[in-house]
């Protein structure tokens, strides 16, 4: 078995996986896989490829290169969401601070945000979970993957901004 081809096949078929999982699947030490993954990353940066391998957090995944994103969106019927300035403020606040309540978002923005949060949730950009009797909003996994946000900000911190008293 060609180890490089096996790693590439796993990365492609999984739509994102960790080094540990590849190691377990192939029964090969992680240290032996690192140079193979680095080689694949380097190769896919070449202009002859329309995708590139990125590591976001601890997950490796193939992403469409920006030059081909519009074409890929047409091929997959994915629509680009046009966000208002207020919606962008909410997305940025959550991206920078982690999951937030509407109250915390109101404090950060200095204005009422619930209508924008509802719209973003309906669009699939935000998820909501009940925590301590209140809803906490976070960026959806699909939205994070679409914009590869962790690559811009680093690993997502699991904290919320607490409103000042």
PDB file of C-alpha atoms in Angstrom:
ATOM      1  CA  UNK A   1       0.000   0.000   0.000  1.00  0.00           C
ATOM      2  CA  UNK A   2       1.217   3.477  -0.924  1.00  0.00           C
ATOM      3  CA  UNK A   3       1.156   5.325   2.432  1.00  0.00           C
ATOM      4  CA  UNK A   4       0.981   8.793   0.856  1.00  0.00           C
ATOM      5  CA  UNK A   5      -1.946   7.789  -1.343  1.00  0.00           C
ATOM      6  CA  UNK A   6      -3.708   6.252   1.663  1.00  0.00           C
ATOM      7  CA  UNK A   7      -3.291   9.460   3.698  1.00  0.00           C
ATOM      8  CA  UNK A   8      -4.568  11.545   0.783  1.00  0.00           C
ATOM      9  CA  UNK A   9      -7.580   9.245   0.331  1.00  0.00           C
ATOM     10  CA  UNK A  10      -8.471   9.491   4.022  1.00  0.00           C
ATOM     11  CA  UNK A  11      -8.159  13.290   3.982  1.00  0.00           C
ATOM     12  CA  UNK A  12     -10.383  13.533   0.924  1.00  0.00           C
ATOM     13  CA  UNK A  13     -13.024  11.011   1.971  1.00  0.00           C
ATOM     14  CA  UNK A  14     -13.313  12.201   5.556  1.00  0.00           C
ATOM     15  CA  UNK A  15     -13.908  15.862   4.653  1.00  0.00           C
ATOM     16  CA  UNK A  16     -11.602  16.640   7.551  1.00  0.00           C
ATOM     17  CA  UNK A  17      -9.849  14.512  10.124  1.00  0.00           C
ATOM     18  CA  UNK A  18      -7.132  14.567  12.741  1.00  0.00           C
ATOM     19  CA  UNK A  19      -3.603  13.208  12.599  1.00  0.00           C
ATOM     20  CA  UNK A  20      -4.511  10.850  15.432  1.00  0.00           C
ATOM     21  CA  UNK A  21      -7.405   9.351  13.474  1.00  0.00           C
ATOM     22  CA  UNK A  22      -5.250   8.869  10.362  1.00  0.00           C
ATOM     23  CA  UNK A  23      -2.639   7.203  12.555  1.00  0.00           C
ATOM     24  CA  UNK A  24      -5.242   4.869  14.062  1.00  0.00           C
ATOM     25  CA  UNK A  25      -6.762   3.981  10.695  1.00  0.00           C
ATOM     26  CA  UNK A  26      -3.426   3.203   9.075  1.00  0.00           C
ATOM     27  CA  UNK A  27      -1.780   1.815  12.210  1.00  0.00           C
ATOM     28  CA  UNK A  28       1.202   4.081  11.587  1.00  0.00           C
ATOM     29  CA  UNK A  29       2.881   6.359  14.135  1.00  0.00           C
ATOM     30  CA  UNK A  30       1.896  10.024  13.914  1.00  0.00           C
ATOM     31  CA  UNK A  31       5.542  11.087  13.579  1.00  0.00           C
ATOM     32  CA  UNK A  32       5.799   9.089  10.355  1.00  0.00           C
ATOM     33  CA  UNK A  33       2.666  10.765   8.955  1.00  0.00           C
ATOM     34  CA  UNK A  34       3.652  14.389   9.609  1.00  0.00           C
ATOM     35  CA  UNK A  35       6.148  14.679   6.722  1.00  0.00           C
ATOM     36  CA  UNK A  36       3.645  12.995   4.395  1.00  0.00           C
ATOM     37  CA  UNK A  37       0.924  15.489   5.313  1.00  0.00           C
ATOM     38  CA  UNK A  38       3.388  18.379   4.932  1.00  0.00           C
ATOM     39  CA  UNK A  39       4.296  17.058   1.465  1.00  0.00           C
ATOM     40  CA  UNK A  40       0.606  16.904   0.496  1.00  0.00           C
ATOM     41  CA  UNK A  41       0.058  20.449   1.828  1.00  0.00           C
ATOM     42  CA  UNK A  42       3.000  21.743  -0.206  1.00  0.00           C
ATOM     43  CA  UNK A  43       1.939  19.954  -3.392  1.00  0.00           C
ATOM     44  CA  UNK A  44      -1.626  21.269  -3.242  1.00  0.00           C
ATOM     45  CA  UNK A  45      -0.390  24.854  -2.971  1.00  0.00           C
ATOM     46  CA  UNK A  46       0.799  24.567  -6.588  1.00  0.00           C
ATOM     47  CA  UNK A  47      -1.270  26.425  -9.202  1.00  0.00           C
ATOM     48  CA  UNK A  48      -2.262  23.199 -10.931  1.00  0.00           C
ATOM     49  CA  UNK A  49      -4.612  22.343  -8.040  1.00  0.00           C
ATOM     50  CA  UNK A  50      -7.946  23.990  -7.268  1.00  0.00           C
ATOM     51  CA  UNK A  51      -7.924  22.870  -3.643  1.00  0.00           C
ATOM     52  CA  UNK A  52      -5.489  23.155  -0.775  1.00  0.00           C
ATOM     53  CA  UNK A  53      -4.963  21.227   2.435  1.00  0.00           C
ATOM     54  CA  UNK A  54      -5.365  23.320   5.585  1.00  0.00           C
ATOM     55  CA  UNK A  55      -5.089  22.521   9.257  1.00  0.00           C
ATOM     56  CA  UNK A  56      -7.716  24.260  11.364  1.00  0.00           C
ATOM     57  CA  UNK A  57      -7.418  23.476  15.035  1.00  0.00           C
ATOM     58  CA  UNK A  58      -6.274  19.864  14.937  1.00  0.00           C
ATOM     59  CA  UNK A  59      -8.293  18.943  11.829  1.00  0.00           C
ATOM     60  CA  UNK A  60      -6.799  18.630   8.353  1.00  0.00           C
ATOM     61  CA  UNK A  61      -9.192  19.243   5.484  1.00  0.00           C
ATOM     62  CA  UNK A  62      -9.169  20.102   1.791  1.00  0.00           C
ATOM     63  CA  UNK A  63     -10.629  23.528   0.974  1.00  0.00           C
ATOM     64  CA  UNK A  64     -11.358  25.171  -2.361  1.00  0.00           C
ATOM     65  CA  UNK A  65      -8.767  27.817  -3.213  1.00  0.00           C
ATOM     66  CA  UNK A  66     -10.185  31.329  -3.186  1.00  0.00           C
ATOM     67  CA  UNK A  67      -9.588  31.729  -6.946  1.00  0.00           C
ATOM     68  CA  UNK A  68     -12.094  28.922  -7.546  1.00  0.00           C
ATOM     69  CA  UNK A  69     -14.581  29.574  -4.732  1.00  0.00           C
ATOM     70  CA  UNK A  70     -17.244  31.162  -6.970  1.00  0.00           C
ATOM     71  CA  UNK A  71     -17.068  28.238  -9.365  1.00  0.00           C
ATOM     72  CA  UNK A  72     -17.318  25.742  -6.501  1.00  0.00           C
ATOM     73  CA  UNK A  73     -20.312  27.605  -5.064  1.00  0.00           C
ATOM     74  CA  UNK A  74     -22.099  27.368  -8.426  1.00  0.00           C
ATOM     75  CA  UNK A  75     -21.288  23.668  -8.714  1.00  0.00           C
ATOM     76  CA  UNK A  76     -22.623  22.890  -5.238  1.00  0.00           C
ATOM     77  CA  UNK A  77     -25.535  25.358  -5.249  1.00  0.00           C
ATOM     78  CA  UNK A  78     -24.158  27.094  -2.160  1.00  0.00           C
ATOM     79  CA  UNK A  79     -25.340  30.669  -1.887  1.00  0.00           C
ATOM     80  CA  UNK A  80     -23.154  33.366  -0.448  1.00  0.00           C
ATOM     81  CA  UNK A  81     -24.972  35.096   2.369  1.00  0.00           C
ATOM     82  CA  UNK A  82     -24.882  38.861   2.251  1.00  0.00           C
ATOM     83  CA  UNK A  83     -24.650  40.146   5.786  1.00  0.00           C
ATOM     84  CA  UNK A  84     -25.541  43.580   7.044  1.00  0.00           C
ATOM     85  CA  UNK A  85     -23.050  45.591   9.056  1.00  0.00           C
ATOM     86  CA  UNK A  86     -24.909  44.699  12.262  1.00  0.00           C
ATOM     87  CA  UNK A  87     -24.855  40.991  11.407  1.00  0.00           C
ATOM     88  CA  UNK A  88     -21.141  41.209  10.672  1.00  0.00           C
ATOM     89  CA  UNK A  89     -20.605  42.855  14.078  1.00  0.00           C
ATOM     90  CA  UNK A  90     -22.329  39.897  15.747  1.00  0.00           C
ATOM     91  CA  UNK A  91     -20.339  37.323  13.769  1.00  0.00           C
ATOM     92  CA  UNK A  92     -17.101  39.156  14.618  1.00  0.00           C
ATOM     93  CA  UNK A  93     -17.990  39.436  18.319  1.00  0.00           C
ATOM     94  CA  UNK A  94     -18.701  35.713  18.570  1.00  0.00           C
ATOM     95  CA  UNK A  95     -15.630  34.807  16.507  1.00  0.00           C
ATOM     96  CA  UNK A  96     -13.406  36.855  18.809  1.00  0.00           C
ATOM     97  CA  UNK A  97     -15.048  36.110  22.166  1.00  0.00           C
ATOM     98  CA  UNK A  98     -16.563  32.665  21.803  1.00  0.00           C
ATOM     99  CA  UNK A  99     -20.216  31.792  22.442  1.00  0.00           C
ATOM    100  CA  UNK A 100     -22.271  34.753  23.704  1.00  0.00           C
ATOM    101  CA  UNK A 101     -25.736  35.532  25.022  1.00  0.00           C
ATOM    102  CA  UNK A 102     -27.877  38.207  23.400  1.00  0.00           C
ATOM    103  CA  UNK A 103     -27.316  40.333  26.532  1.00  0.00           C
ATOM    104  CA  UNK A 104     -23.543  40.143  26.068  1.00  0.00           C
ATOM    105  CA  UNK A 105     -23.908  40.955  22.365  1.00  0.00           C
ATOM    106  CA  UNK A 106     -26.090  43.957  23.233  1.00  0.00           C
ATOM    107  CA  UNK A 107     -23.412  45.201  25.611  1.00  0.00           C
ATOM    108  CA  UNK A 108     -20.602  44.708  23.086  1.00  0.00           C
ATOM    109  CA  UNK A 109     -22.515  46.447  20.292  1.00  0.00           C
ATOM    110  CA  UNK A 110     -24.194  49.046  22.471  1.00  0.00           C
ATOM    111  CA  UNK A 111     -27.590  48.325  20.898  1.00  0.00           C
ATOM    112  CA  UNK A 112     -30.351  45.725  20.678  1.00  0.00           C
ATOM    113  CA  UNK A 113     -29.245  42.627  18.769  1.00  0.00           C
ATOM    114  CA  UNK A 114     -31.954  39.982  19.197  1.00  0.00           C
ATOM    115  CA  UNK A 115     -33.548  40.534  15.759  1.00  0.00           C
ATOM    116  CA  UNK A 116     -30.142  40.172  14.062  1.00  0.00           C
ATOM    117  CA  UNK A 117     -29.308  37.078  16.107  1.00  0.00           C
ATOM    118  CA  UNK A 118     -32.629  35.477  15.092  1.00  0.00           C
ATOM    119  CA  UNK A 119     -31.913  36.215  11.422  1.00  0.00           C
ATOM    120  CA  UNK A 120     -28.387  34.773  11.643  1.00  0.00           C
ATOM    121  CA  UNK A 121     -29.743  31.674  13.395  1.00  0.00           C
ATOM    122  CA  UNK A 122     -32.389  31.231  10.682  1.00  0.00           C
ATOM    123  CA  UNK A 123     -29.646  31.560   8.021  1.00  0.00           C
ATOM    124  CA  UNK A 124     -27.683  28.736   9.684  1.00  0.00           C
ATOM    125  CA  UNK A 125     -24.783  31.007  10.602  1.00  0.00           C
ATOM    126  CA  UNK A 126     -25.422  30.785  14.354  1.00  0.00           C
ATOM    127  CA  UNK A 127     -26.340  27.878  16.585  1.00  0.00           C
ATOM    128  CA  UNK A 128     -27.991  28.232  19.962  1.00  0.00           C
ATOM    129  CA  UNK A 129     -27.761  26.130  23.101  1.00  0.00           C
ATOM    130  CA  UNK A 130     -29.539  26.527  26.392  1.00  0.00           C
ATOM    131  CA  UNK A 131     -27.044  27.097  29.201  1.00  0.00           C
ATOM    132  CA  UNK A 132     -28.009  28.065  32.755  1.00  0.00           C
ATOM    133  CA  UNK A 133     -31.504  29.016  31.606  1.00  0.00           C
ATOM    134  CA  UNK A 134     -30.287  31.329  28.832  1.00  0.00           C
ATOM    135  CA  UNK A 135     -29.521  30.823  25.171  1.00  0.00           C
ATOM    136  CA  UNK A 136     -25.886  31.066  24.150  1.00  0.00           C
ATOM    137  CA  UNK A 137     -25.116  31.663  20.469  1.00  0.00           C
ATOM    138  CA  UNK A 138     -22.075  30.414  18.588  1.00  0.00           C
ATOM    139  CA  UNK A 139     -20.975  30.235  14.967  1.00  0.00           C
ATOM    140  CA  UNK A 140     -22.244  27.073  13.299  1.00  0.00           C
ATOM    141  CA  UNK A 141     -19.772  24.394  12.316  1.00  0.00           C
ATOM    142  CA  UNK A 142     -20.720  24.741   8.644  1.00  0.00           C
ATOM    143  CA  UNK A 143     -20.174  28.520   8.742  1.00  0.00           C
ATOM    144  CA  UNK A 144     -16.776  28.079  10.439  1.00  0.00           C
ATOM    145  CA  UNK A 145     -15.768  25.538   7.809  1.00  0.00           C
ATOM    146  CA  UNK A 146     -17.001  27.721   4.973  1.00  0.00           C
ATOM    147  CA  UNK A 147     -14.911  30.700   5.996  1.00  0.00           C
ATOM    148  CA  UNK A 148     -12.103  28.747   7.682  1.00  0.00           C
ATOM    149  CA  UNK A 149     -12.348  31.166  10.573  1.00  0.00           C
ATOM    150  CA  UNK A 150      -9.951  29.344  12.900  1.00  0.00           C
ATOM    151  CA  UNK A 151      -7.154  29.874  10.406  1.00  0.00           C
ATOM    152  CA  UNK A 152      -7.652  33.621  10.853  1.00  0.00           C
ATOM    153  CA  UNK A 153      -8.116  33.704  14.610  1.00  0.00           C
ATOM    154  CA  UNK A 154      -6.428  30.610  15.987  1.00  0.00           C
ATOM    155  CA  UNK A 155      -8.282  27.946  17.981  1.00  0.00           C
ATOM    156  CA  UNK A 156     -11.656  29.059  19.299  1.00  0.00           C
ATOM    157  CA  UNK A 157     -11.544  29.980  22.954  1.00  0.00           C
ATOM    158  CA  UNK A 158     -14.348  28.503  25.003  1.00  0.00           C
ATOM    159  CA  UNK A 159     -15.416  31.514  27.008  1.00  0.00           C
ATOM    160  CA  UNK A 160     -18.020  34.212  26.995  1.00  0.00           C
ATOM    161  CA  UNK A 161     -17.781  37.902  27.689  1.00  0.00           C
ATOM    162  CA  UNK A 162     -19.464  38.699  30.975  1.00  0.00           C
ATOM    163  CA  UNK A 163     -21.489  41.912  31.087  1.00  0.00           C
ATOM    164  CA  UNK A 164     -20.129  44.403  33.586  1.00  0.00           C
ATOM    165  CA  UNK A 165     -22.337  45.216  36.574  1.00  0.00           C
TER     166      UNK A 165
END
